[in-house]
Amino acid sequence: ITLKIINGILVPPRNSEKLASAITYAIDNLEDMQNIAEKGHVFVNENFDVKKMVLDIDNLYKKLLKI
C-alpha cells in the first residue's frame, strides 16, 4: 500500500516514463526519500503488526458469526 508520496512513490504499471521520473526524483531528493522511508516503516509497523492482524481477523470472524 502506497499513499502517494507520503510513504512511497506510486508508479502506474508499464509506464517507463513515470518510472524514470520517480527514480530521478528519488536520486535528486535523498533527504525526502529518507523521510518517505521512515514514514513507510511507521505505516507498516502500525498497520501490519502480527498481533493486530490476528486480532482484526478474530474480530471479523466474530462479527461474521453473529450475522
Short mmCIF file of C-alpha atoms in Angstrom, two decimals:
data_model
loop_
_atom_site.label_atom_id
_atom_site.label_comp_id
_atom_site.label_asym_id
_atom_site.label_seq_id
_atom_site.Cartn_x
_atom_site.Cartn_y
_atom_site.Cartn_z
CA ILE A 1 0.00 0.00 0.00
CA THR A 2 1.49 3.26 -1.08
CA LEU A 3 -0.03 6.59 -0.11
CA LYS A 4 1.11 8.87 -2.92
CA ILE A 5 4.42 10.40 -1.88
CA ILE A 6 3.80 10.03 1.88
CA ASN A 7 5.34 6.58 2.28
CA GLY A 8 6.38 5.71 -1.25
CA ILE A 9 6.16 6.70 -4.89
CA LEU A 10 3.36 5.03 -6.81
CA VAL A 11 4.09 4.43 -10.48
CA PRO A 12 1.49 3.12 -12.93
CA PRO A 13 2.26 -0.31 -14.42
CA ARG A 14 4.09 -0.40 -17.76
CA ASN A 15 4.80 3.33 -17.69
CA SER A 16 8.54 3.67 -18.20
CA GLU A 17 8.41 7.48 -18.33
CA LYS A 18 6.76 7.73 -14.90
CA LEU A 19 9.17 5.11 -13.53
CA ALA A 20 12.16 7.05 -14.84
CA SER A 21 10.71 10.25 -13.37
CA ALA A 22 10.21 8.57 -9.97
CA ILE A 23 13.77 7.22 -9.98
CA THR A 24 15.16 10.63 -10.93
CA TYR A 25 13.11 12.24 -8.16
CA ALA A 26 14.45 9.70 -5.65
CA ILE A 27 18.06 10.31 -6.68
CA ASP A 28 17.66 14.09 -6.64
CA ASN A 29 15.81 14.19 -3.31
CA LEU A 30 17.62 11.82 -0.97
CA GLU A 31 16.50 13.66 2.17
CA ASP A 32 12.86 13.44 1.08
CA MET A 33 13.34 9.76 0.30
CA GLN A 34 14.74 9.16 3.80
CA ASN A 35 11.62 10.79 5.27
CA ILE A 36 9.41 8.72 2.97
CA ALA A 37 11.22 5.54 4.04
CA GLU A 38 10.76 6.40 7.73
CA LYS A 39 7.05 7.11 7.23
CA GLY A 40 6.69 3.84 5.32
CA HIS A 41 8.34 1.97 8.18
CA VAL A 42 5.96 3.55 10.70
CA PHE A 43 2.95 2.78 8.47
CA VAL A 44 3.90 -0.88 8.18
CA ASN A 45 4.54 -1.24 11.91
CA GLU A 46 1.19 0.37 12.75
CA ASN A 47 -0.91 -1.47 10.18
CA PHE A 48 0.73 -4.85 9.69
CA ASP A 49 1.71 -5.88 13.19
CA VAL A 50 1.10 -9.63 13.55
CA LYS A 51 -0.80 -9.25 16.82
CA LYS A 52 -3.02 -6.54 15.32
CA MET A 53 -3.70 -8.60 12.21
CA VAL A 54 -4.67 -11.67 14.26
CA LEU A 55 -6.95 -9.54 16.44
CA ASP A 56 -8.55 -7.96 13.34
CA ILE A 57 -9.17 -11.40 11.79
CA ASP A 58 -10.56 -12.72 15.07
CA ASN A 59 -12.93 -9.75 15.31
CA LEU A 60 -14.01 -10.26 11.70
CA TYR A 61 -14.83 -13.93 12.36
CA LYS A 62 -16.79 -12.97 15.47
CA LYS A 63 -18.72 -10.37 13.50
CA LEU A 64 -19.46 -12.79 10.65
CA LEU A 65 -20.66 -15.50 13.05
CA LYS A 66 -23.19 -13.07 14.56
CA ILE A 67 -24.73 -12.37 11.15
#
